[in-house]
Amino acid sequence: MAVSLFVANGELASFATSDSSLIFNYNSLGTNTANTFNYLTMDGPSNGQAGRGEFLTEFISTDSLQISRMLTGAAVTMRYWVVEFSNGCTVQHGSAFLAATTTNIAITTVDTSQSFIIGTYKSPATVYSLAALAHAKFLTPDSIQLVVAATVGGAKLTNFGYQVVSYGASKVQSGTTFFASATSAVNVTLTAVDTSKTSVFFNMITQMGNSWTAFRVCCRARLTSPTNLLLDRIGTGGTLQTSWFVVEYTDGTVVYTDTSDVLGGTANYAFANTIDTTRSIAWAPGPWMSGGILNNNDSASADPHRTWARMLLSANSLQIVRG
């Protein structure tokens, strides 16, 4: 059984308008990052500048995490987690500049039925465009592929950071799903899972070009039954491609999931059961780790107004904040 401990649990990170990179220290349990992954959720800037609200996370030592972006000019707040395992989990880390629409990366061989990929990235895109989204998928047990719909011209390229997480006490199903221009929802048939012990990870690219609007681009992924994964968006027009991982835990891990409307800036959600906040994570899968699906009020906006989630001080509630 994998044993985990959060060495940074939903810590607040605030980027001032002029900040491009910040370093955060934490108290590591071990001597390397081969059993540690990081994760963040953010409240993105509502100003249409993609490169200001896209962040790359990288471990730069055994006890420090660097979070960086390519463009400054907007203040951004976020929450970050560092999860370290004493056993049962290994993590491969790396990053690559995306000089082509597909970039293949060799990794140490993993069991893809027990592994998934977490990706973060930063780009120099000044608008939300083809270069402002990226995703990662397994090609073979010893290689992954990083995908972006278009590269950014000039000397600067999108920088994609990947974390290949191999979790021994899990069963992973994964795939790539395509949204046609007129499609608002896609159902994916799964081998039956226990939904109370299963989480979903996904990211995506779009072929919408520079004329996208948020309600067409931002989608969500959720389990609607033990055998069905639903990916949906409110708007149509423009194609999407998503890579997804459905991770069912075979140890004592428990997953609580639900959906919530965020009509204003903040929504609080109460859990039916009390959780151990030292071993729990507020996970918001999706582009930019945003989670959720944007409402129809965003039909004219190109800015995704991302949301982030964090644990409150109590052990039975979650707060969701909309940017």
CSV table of N, CA, C and O in Angstrom, one decimal, residues 106-192:
chain,number,residue,atom,x,y,z
A,106,ALA,N,11.3,9.9,-24.4
A,106,ALA,CA,11.6,8.6,-23.8
A,106,ALA,C,11.6,8.7,-22.3
A,106,ALA,O,12.1,9.6,-21.7
A,107,ILE,N,11.0,7.7,-21.7
A,107,ILE,CA,10.9,7.6,-20.2
A,107,ILE,C,11.3,6.2,-19.8
A,107,ILE,O,11.4,5.2,-20.7
A,108,THR,N,11.6,6.0,-18.6
A,108,THR,CA,11.9,4.6,-18.0
A,108,THR,C,10.6,3.9,-18.1
A,108,THR,O,9.5,4.4,-17.8
A,109,THR,N,10.6,2.6,-18.6
A,109,THR,CA,9.4,1.8,-18.8
A,109,THR,C,8.5,1.8,-17.6
A,109,THR,O,9.0,1.6,-16.4
A,110,VAL,N,7.2,2.0,-17.8
A,110,VAL,CA,6.2,1.9,-16.8
A,110,VAL,C,5.1,1.0,-17.2
A,110,VAL,O,5.0,0.6,-18.3
A,111,ASP,N,4.3,0.6,-16.2
A,111,ASP,CA,3.1,-0.2,-16.5
A,111,ASP,C,2.0,0.9,-16.7
A,111,ASP,O,1.5,1.5,-15.8
A,112,THR,N,1.6,1.0,-18.0
A,112,THR,CA,0.6,2.1,-18.3
A,112,THR,C,-0.8,1.8,-17.7
A,112,THR,O,-1.6,2.7,-17.6
A,113,SER,N,-1.0,0.6,-17.2
A,113,SER,CA,-2.3,0.3,-16.6
A,113,SER,C,-2.3,0.7,-15.1
A,113,SER,O,-3.3,0.6,-14.4
A,114,GLN,N,-1.1,1.2,-14.7
A,114,GLN,CA,-1.0,1.8,-13.3
A,114,GLN,C,-0.3,3.1,-13.3
A,114,GLN,O,0.3,3.5,-12.3
A,115,SER,N,-0.4,3.9,-14.4
A,115,SER,CA,0.4,5.1,-14.5
A,115,SER,C,-0.5,6.2,-15.2
A,115,SER,O,-1.3,5.9,-16.0
A,116,PHE,N,-0.2,7.4,-14.8
A,116,PHE,CA,-0.9,8.6,-15.5
A,116,PHE,C,0.0,9.7,-15.5
A,116,PHE,O,1.1,9.7,-14.9
A,117,ILE,N,-0.3,10.8,-16.3
A,117,ILE,CA,0.5,11.9,-16.6
A,117,ILE,C,-0.1,13.2,-16.1
A,117,ILE,O,-1.3,13.4,-16.4
A,118,ILE,N,0.6,14.0,-15.3
A,118,ILE,CA,0.2,15.3,-14.9
A,118,ILE,C,1.1,16.3,-15.7
A,118,ILE,O,2.3,16.1,-15.7
A,119,GLY,N,0.4,17.3,-16.3
A,119,GLY,CA,1.2,18.2,-17.1
A,119,GLY,C,0.9,19.6,-16.7
A,119,GLY,O,-0.2,20.0,-16.4
A,120,THR,N,2.0,20.5,-16.7
A,120,THR,CA,1.8,21.9,-16.6
A,120,THR,C,2.7,22.6,-17.7
A,120,THR,O,3.6,21.9,-18.2
A,121,TYR,N,2.3,23.8,-18.1
A,121,TYR,CA,3.1,24.4,-19.2
A,121,TYR,C,2.9,25.9,-19.1
A,121,TYR,O,2.0,26.4,-18.6
A,122,LYS,N,3.9,26.5,-19.8
A,122,LYS,CA,3.9,28.0,-19.9
A,122,LYS,C,4.1,28.3,-21.4
A,122,LYS,O,4.9,27.6,-22.1
A,123,SER,N,3.5,29.3,-21.9
A,123,SER,CA,3.7,29.7,-23.3
A,123,SER,C,3.8,31.2,-23.4
A,123,SER,O,3.4,31.9,-22.6
A,124,PRO,N,4.4,31.6,-24.6
A,124,PRO,CA,4.5,33.1,-24.8
A,124,PRO,C,3.3,33.6,-25.6
A,124,PRO,O,3.4,34.8,-26.1
A,125,ALA,N,2.2,32.9,-25.7
A,125,ALA,CA,1.1,33.3,-26.4
A,125,ALA,C,0.4,34.6,-25.8
A,125,ALA,O,0.2,34.6,-24.6
A,126,THR,N,0.2,35.6,-26.6
A,126,THR,CA,-0.4,36.8,-26.1
A,126,THR,C,-1.9,36.8,-26.2
A,126,THR,O,-2.6,37.6,-25.6
A,127,VAL,N,-2.4,35.8,-26.9
A,127,VAL,CA,-3.9,35.6,-26.9
A,127,VAL,C,-4.1,34.1,-26.7
A,127,VAL,O,-3.2,33.3,-26.8
A,128,TYR,N,-5.4,33.8,-26.4
A,128,TYR,CA,-5.7,32.4,-26.3
A,128,TYR,C,-5.9,31.8,-27.7
A,128,TYR,O,-6.8,32.2,-28.4
A,129,SER,N,-5.0,31.0,-28.1
A,129,SER,CA,-4.9,30.5,-29.4
A,129,SER,C,-4.5,29.1,-29.5
A,129,SER,O,-4.5,28.4,-28.4
A,130,LEU,N,-4.1,28.6,-30.6
A,130,LEU,CA,-3.8,27.1,-30.8
A,130,LEU,C,-2.6,26.8,-29.9
A,130,LEU,O,-2.5,25.6,-29.4
A,131,ALA,N,-1.7,27.7,-29.6
A,131,ALA,CA,-0.5,27.5,-28.8
A,131,ALA,C,-0.8,27.6,-27.3
A,131,ALA,O,0.1,27.3,-26.5
A,132,ALA,N,-2.0,27.9,-26.9
A,132,ALA,CA,-2.2,28.2,-25.5
A,132,ALA,C,-2.7,26.9,-24.8
A,132,ALA,O,-3.0,27.0,-23.6
A,133,LEU,N,-2.8,25.8,-25.4
A,133,LEU,CA,-3.2,24.6,-24.8
A,133,LEU,C,-2.3,23.4,-25.2
A,133,LEU,O,-1.8,23.4,-26.3
A,134,ALA,N,-2.1,22.5,-24.3
A,134,ALA,CA,-1.3,21.3,-24.7
A,134,ALA,C,-1.7,20.1,-23.8
A,134,ALA,O,-2.4,20.3,-22.8
A,135,HIS,N,-1.4,18.9,-24.3
A,135,HIS,CA,-1.7,17.7,-23.5
A,135,HIS,C,-0.6,16.7,-23.7
A,135,HIS,O,0.2,16.8,-24.6
A,136,ALA,N,-0.7,15.6,-22.9
A,136,ALA,CA,0.3,14.6,-22.9
A,136,ALA,C,-0.4,13.2,-22.9
A,136,ALA,O,-1.5,13.1,-22.2
A,137,LYS,N,0.2,12.2,-23.5
A,137,LYS,CA,-0.4,10.9,-23.6
A,137,LYS,C,0.7,9.9,-23.7
A,137,LYS,O,1.9,10.2,-24.1
A,138,PHE,N,0.4,8.6,-23.3
A,138,PHE,CA,1.4,7.5,-23.5
A,138,PHE,C,1.4,7.1,-25.0
A,138,PHE,O,0.3,6.9,-25.6
A,139,LEU,N,2.6,6.9,-25.6
A,139,LEU,CA,2.7,6.3,-26.9
A,139,LEU,C,3.0,4.8,-26.7
A,139,LEU,O,2.3,3.9,-27.3
A,140,THR,N,3.9,4.5,-25.8
A,140,THR,CA,4.3,3.1,-25.4
A,140,THR,C,4.6,3.1,-24.0
A,140,THR,O,4.7,4.2,-23.3
A,141,PRO,N,4.9,1.9,-23.4
A,141,PRO,CA,5.3,1.9,-22.0
A,141,PRO,C,6.6,2.7,-21.7
A,141,PRO,O,6.8,3.1,-20.5
A,142,ASP,N,7.4,3.0,-22.7
A,142,ASP,CA,8.6,3.7,-22.5
A,142,ASP,C,8.7,5.0,-23.2
A,142,ASP,O,9.8,5.6,-23.5
A,143,SER,N,7.5,5.6,-23.6
A,143,SER,CA,7.5,6.9,-24.3
A,143,SER,C,6.2,7.6,-24.1
A,143,SER,O,5.2,7.0,-24.0
A,144,ILE,N,6.3,8.9,-24.0
A,144,ILE,CA,5.1,9.8,-24.0
A,144,ILE,C,5.1,10.8,-25.1
A,144,ILE,O,6.2,11.0,-25.7
A,145,GLN,N,4.0,11.3,-25.4
A,145,GLN,CA,3.9,12.3,-26.5
A,145,GLN,C,3.3,13.6,-26.0
A,145,GLN,O,2.2,13.5,-25.3
A,146,LEU,N,3.9,14.7,-26.2
A,146,LEU,CA,3.4,16.0,-25.8
A,146,LEU,C,2.8,16.6,-27.1
A,146,LEU,O,3.5,16.7,-28.1
A,147,VAL,N,1.6,17.2,-27.0
A,147,VAL,CA,0.9,17.6,-28.2
A,147,VAL,C,0.4,19.1,-28.0
A,147,VAL,O,-0.1,19.4,-26.9
A,148,VAL,N,0.7,19.9,-29.0
A,148,VAL,CA,0.1,21.3,-29.0
A,148,VAL,C,-0.4,21.5,-30.4
A,148,VAL,O,0.1,20.9,-31.4
A,149,ALA,N,-1.5,22.2,-30.6
A,149,ALA,CA,-2.1,22.4,-31.9
A,149,ALA,C,-1.3,23.2,-32.8
A,149,ALA,O,-1.4,23.0,-34.0
A,150,ALA,N,-0.5,24.1,-32.3
A,150,ALA,CA,0.3,24.9,-33.2
A,150,ALA,C,1.5,25.5,-32.3
A,150,ALA,O,1.3,25.7,-31.1
A,151,THR,N,2.6,25.7,-32.9
A,151,THR,CA,3.7,26.3,-32.2
A,151,THR,C,3.7,27.8,-32.3
A,151,THR,O,3.0,28.4,-33.2
A,152,VAL,N,4.4,28.4,-31.4
A,152,VAL,CA,4.4,29.9,-31.4
A,152,VAL,C,5.6,30.3,-32.2
A,152,VAL,O,6.7,29.8,-32.0
A,153,GLY,N,5.5,31.3,-33.0
A,153,GLY,CA,6.6,31.8,-33.8
A,153,GLY,C,7.6,32.5,-33.0
A,153,GLY,O,7.4,32.9,-31.9
A,154,GLY,N,8.8,32.6,-33.6
A,154,GLY,CA,9.9,33.3,-32.9
A,154,GLY,C,10.7,32.4,-32.0
A,154,GLY,O,10.6,31.2,-32.1
A,155,ALA,N,11.6,33.0,-31.2
A,155,ALA,CA,12.5,32.2,-30.4
A,155,ALA,C,11.9,31.5,-29.3
A,155,ALA,O,12.4,30.5,-28.8
A,156,LYS,N,10.8,32.0,-28.7
A,156,LYS,CA,10.3,31.4,-27.5
A,156,LYS,C,9.2,30.3,-27.9
A,156,LYS,O,8.4,30.5,-28.8
A,157,LEU,N,9.2,29.2,-27.2
A,157,LEU,CA,8.3,28.1,-27.5
A,157,LEU,C,7.6,27.7,-26.2
A,157,LEU,O,8.1,28.0,-25.1
A,158,THR,N,6.4,27.1,-26.3
A,158,THR,CA,5.7,26.6,-25.2
A,158,THR,C,6.6,25.6,-24.5
A,158,THR,O,7.2,24.7,-25.1
A,159,ASN,N,6.7,25.7,-23.1
A,159,ASN,CA,7.5,24.8,-22.3
A,159,ASN,C,6.6,23.9,-21.5
A,159,ASN,O,5.8,24.4,-20.7
A,160,PHE,N,6.6,22.6,-21.8
A,160,PHE,CA,5.7,21.7,-21.1
A,160,PHE,C,6.5,20.9,-20.1
A,160,PHE,O,7.5,20.2,-20.4
A,161,GLY,N,5.9,20.9,-18.9
A,161,GLY,CA,6.5,20.1,-17.8
A,161,GLY,C,5.6,18.8,-17.5
A,161,GLY,O,4.4,19.0,-17.4
A,162,TYR,N,6.2,17.7,-17.5
A,162,TYR,CA,5.4,16.4,-17.3
A,162,TYR,C,5.9,15.7,-16.1
A,162,TYR,O,7.0,15.8,-15.6
A,163,GLN,N,4.9,15.0,-15.5
A,163,GLN,CA,5.1,14.2,-14.3
A,163,GLN,C,4.4,12.8,-14.6
A,163,GLN,O,3.2,12.8,-14.7
A,164,VAL,N,5.2,11.8,-14.8
A,164,VAL,CA,4.6,10.5,-15.1
A,164,VAL,C,4.5,9.8,-13.7
A,164,VAL,O,5.6,9.4,-13.1
A,165,VAL,N,3.3,9.6,-13.2
A,165,VAL,CA,3.1,9.0,-11.9
A,165,VAL,C,2.7,7.6,-12.0
A,165,VAL,O,1.7,7.2,-12.7
A,166,SER,N,3.5,6.7,-11.4
A,166,SER,CA,3.2,5.2,-11.4
A,166,SER,C,2.8,4.9,-10.0
A,166,SER,O,3.6,4.9,-9.1
A,167,TYR,N,1.5,4.5,-9.9
A,167,TYR,CA,0.9,4.3,-8.5
A,167,TYR,C,0.6,2.8,-8.5
A,167,TYR,O,-0.4,2.4,-9.2
A,168,GLY,N,1.3,2.0,-7.7
A,168,GLY,CA,1.1,0.6,-7.7
A,168,GLY,C,-0.3,0.1,-7.3
A,168,GLY,O,-0.8,-0.9,-7.8
A,169,ALA,N,-0.9,0.8,-6.4
A,169,ALA,CA,-2.3,0.4,-5.9
A,169,ALA,C,-3.3,1.2,-6.8
A,169,ALA,O,-4.2,1.9,-6.2
A,170,SER,N,-3.3,1.0,-8.1
A,170,SER,CA,-4.3,1.6,-8.9
A,170,SER,C,-4.5,0.8,-10.2
A,170,SER,O,-3.7,-0.1,-10.6
A,171,LYS,N,-5.6,1.1,-10.8
A,171,LYS,CA,-6.0,0.5,-12.2
A,171,LYS,C,-6.3,1.7,-13.0
A,171,LYS,O,-7.2,2.5,-12.7
A,172,VAL,N,-5.6,1.9,-14.1
A,172,VAL,CA,-5.7,3.2,-14.9
A,172,VAL,C,-6.2,2.8,-16.3
A,172,VAL,O,-5.7,1.9,-17.0
A,173,GLN,N,-7.3,3.5,-16.7
A,173,GLN,CA,-7.8,3.5,-18.1
A,173,GLN,C,-7.5,4.9,-18.7
A,173,GLN,O,-7.6,5.9,-18.0
A,174,SER,N,-7.1,4.9,-19.9
A,174,SER,CA,-6.7,6.2,-20.6
A,174,SER,C,-7.1,6.2,-22.0
A,174,SER,O,-7.3,5.1,-22.6
A,175,GLY,N,-7.1,7.4,-22.6
A,175,GLY,CA,-7.5,7.5,-24.0
A,175,GLY,C,-7.4,8.9,-24.5
A,175,GLY,O,-7.2,9.8,-23.7
A,176,THR,N,-7.7,9.1,-25.8
A,176,THR,CA,-7.8,10.4,-26.4
A,176,THR,C,-9.1,10.5,-27.1
A,176,THR,O,-9.5,9.6,-27.8
A,177,THR,N,-9.8,11.6,-26.8
A,177,THR,CA,-11.2,11.8,-27.3
A,177,THR,C,-11.3,13.0,-28.2
A,177,THR,O,-10.7,14.1,-27.8
A,178,PHE,N,-12.0,13.0,-29.3
A,178,PHE,CA,-12.1,14.1,-30.2
A,178,PHE,C,-13.5,14.7,-30.2
A,178,PHE,O,-14.5,14.0,-30.2
A,179,PHE,N,-13.6,16.0,-30.1
A,179,PHE,CA,-14.9,16.7,-30.2
A,179,PHE,C,-14.9,17.3,-31.6
A,179,PHE,O,-14.1,18.1,-32.0
A,180,ALA,N,-15.9,16.9,-32.4
A,180,ALA,CA,-16.2,17.6,-33.7
A,180,ALA,C,-16.7,19.0,-33.4
A,180,ALA,O,-17.2,19.3,-32.3
A,181,SER,N,-16.8,19.8,-34.4
A,181,SER,CA,-17.2,21.2,-34.3
A,181,SER,C,-18.6,21.3,-33.7
A,181,SER,O,-18.8,22.2,-32.9
A,182,ALA,N,-19.5,20.4,-34.1
A,182,ALA,CA,-20.9,20.5,-33.6
A,182,ALA,C,-21.1,19.7,-32.4
A,182,ALA,O,-22.3,19.7,-31.9
A,183,THR,N,-20.1,19.1,-31.8
A,183,THR,CA,-20.3,18.2,-30.6
A,183,THR,C,-20.1,19.0,-29.3
A,183,THR,O,-19.1,19.7,-29.1
A,184,SER,N,-21.1,18.8,-28.4
A,184,SER,CA,-21.0,19.4,-27.1
A,184,SER,C,-20.7,18.4,-26.0
A,184,SER,O,-20.3,18.8,-24.9
A,185,ALA,N,-20.9,17.1,-26.3
A,185,ALA,CA,-20.7,16.1,-25.3
A,185,ALA,C,-20.2,14.8,-25.9
A,185,ALA,O,-20.7,14.4,-27.0
A,186,VAL,N,-19.3,14.1,-25.3
A,186,VAL,CA,-18.8,12.8,-25.7
A,186,VAL,C,-18.9,11.9,-24.5
A,186,VAL,O,-18.4,12.2,-23.4
A,187,ASN,N,-19.5,10.7,-24.7
A,187,ASN,CA,-19.5,9.6,-23.7
A,187,ASN,C,-18.5,8.6,-24.1
A,187,ASN,O,-18.5,8.1,-25.2
A,188,VAL,N,-17.7,8.2,-23.1
A,188,VAL,CA,-16.6,7.2,-23.3
A,188,VAL,C,-17.0,6.0,-22.4
A,188,VAL,O,-17.2,6.1,-21.2
A,189,THR,N,-17.1,4.8,-23.0
A,189,THR,CA,-17.4,3.6,-22.3
A,189,THR,C,-16.2,3.0,-21.6
A,189,THR,O,-15.1,2.9,-22.2
A,190,LEU,N,-16.3,2.7,-20.3
A,190,LEU,CA,-15.2,2.3,-19.5
A,190,LEU,C,-15.4,0.8,-19.0
A,190,LEU,O,-16.6,0.4,-18.9
A,191,THR,N,-14.4,0.2,-18.7
A,191,THR,CA,-14.5,-1.0,-17.8
A,191,THR,C,-15.0,-0.5,-16.5
A,191,THR,O,-14.5,0.5,-16.0
A,192,ALA,N,-15.9,-1.2,-15.9
A,192,ALA,CA,-16.6,-0.7,-14.7
A,192,ALA,C,-15.6,-0.4,-13.6
A,192,ALA,O,-14.6,-1.2,-13.3
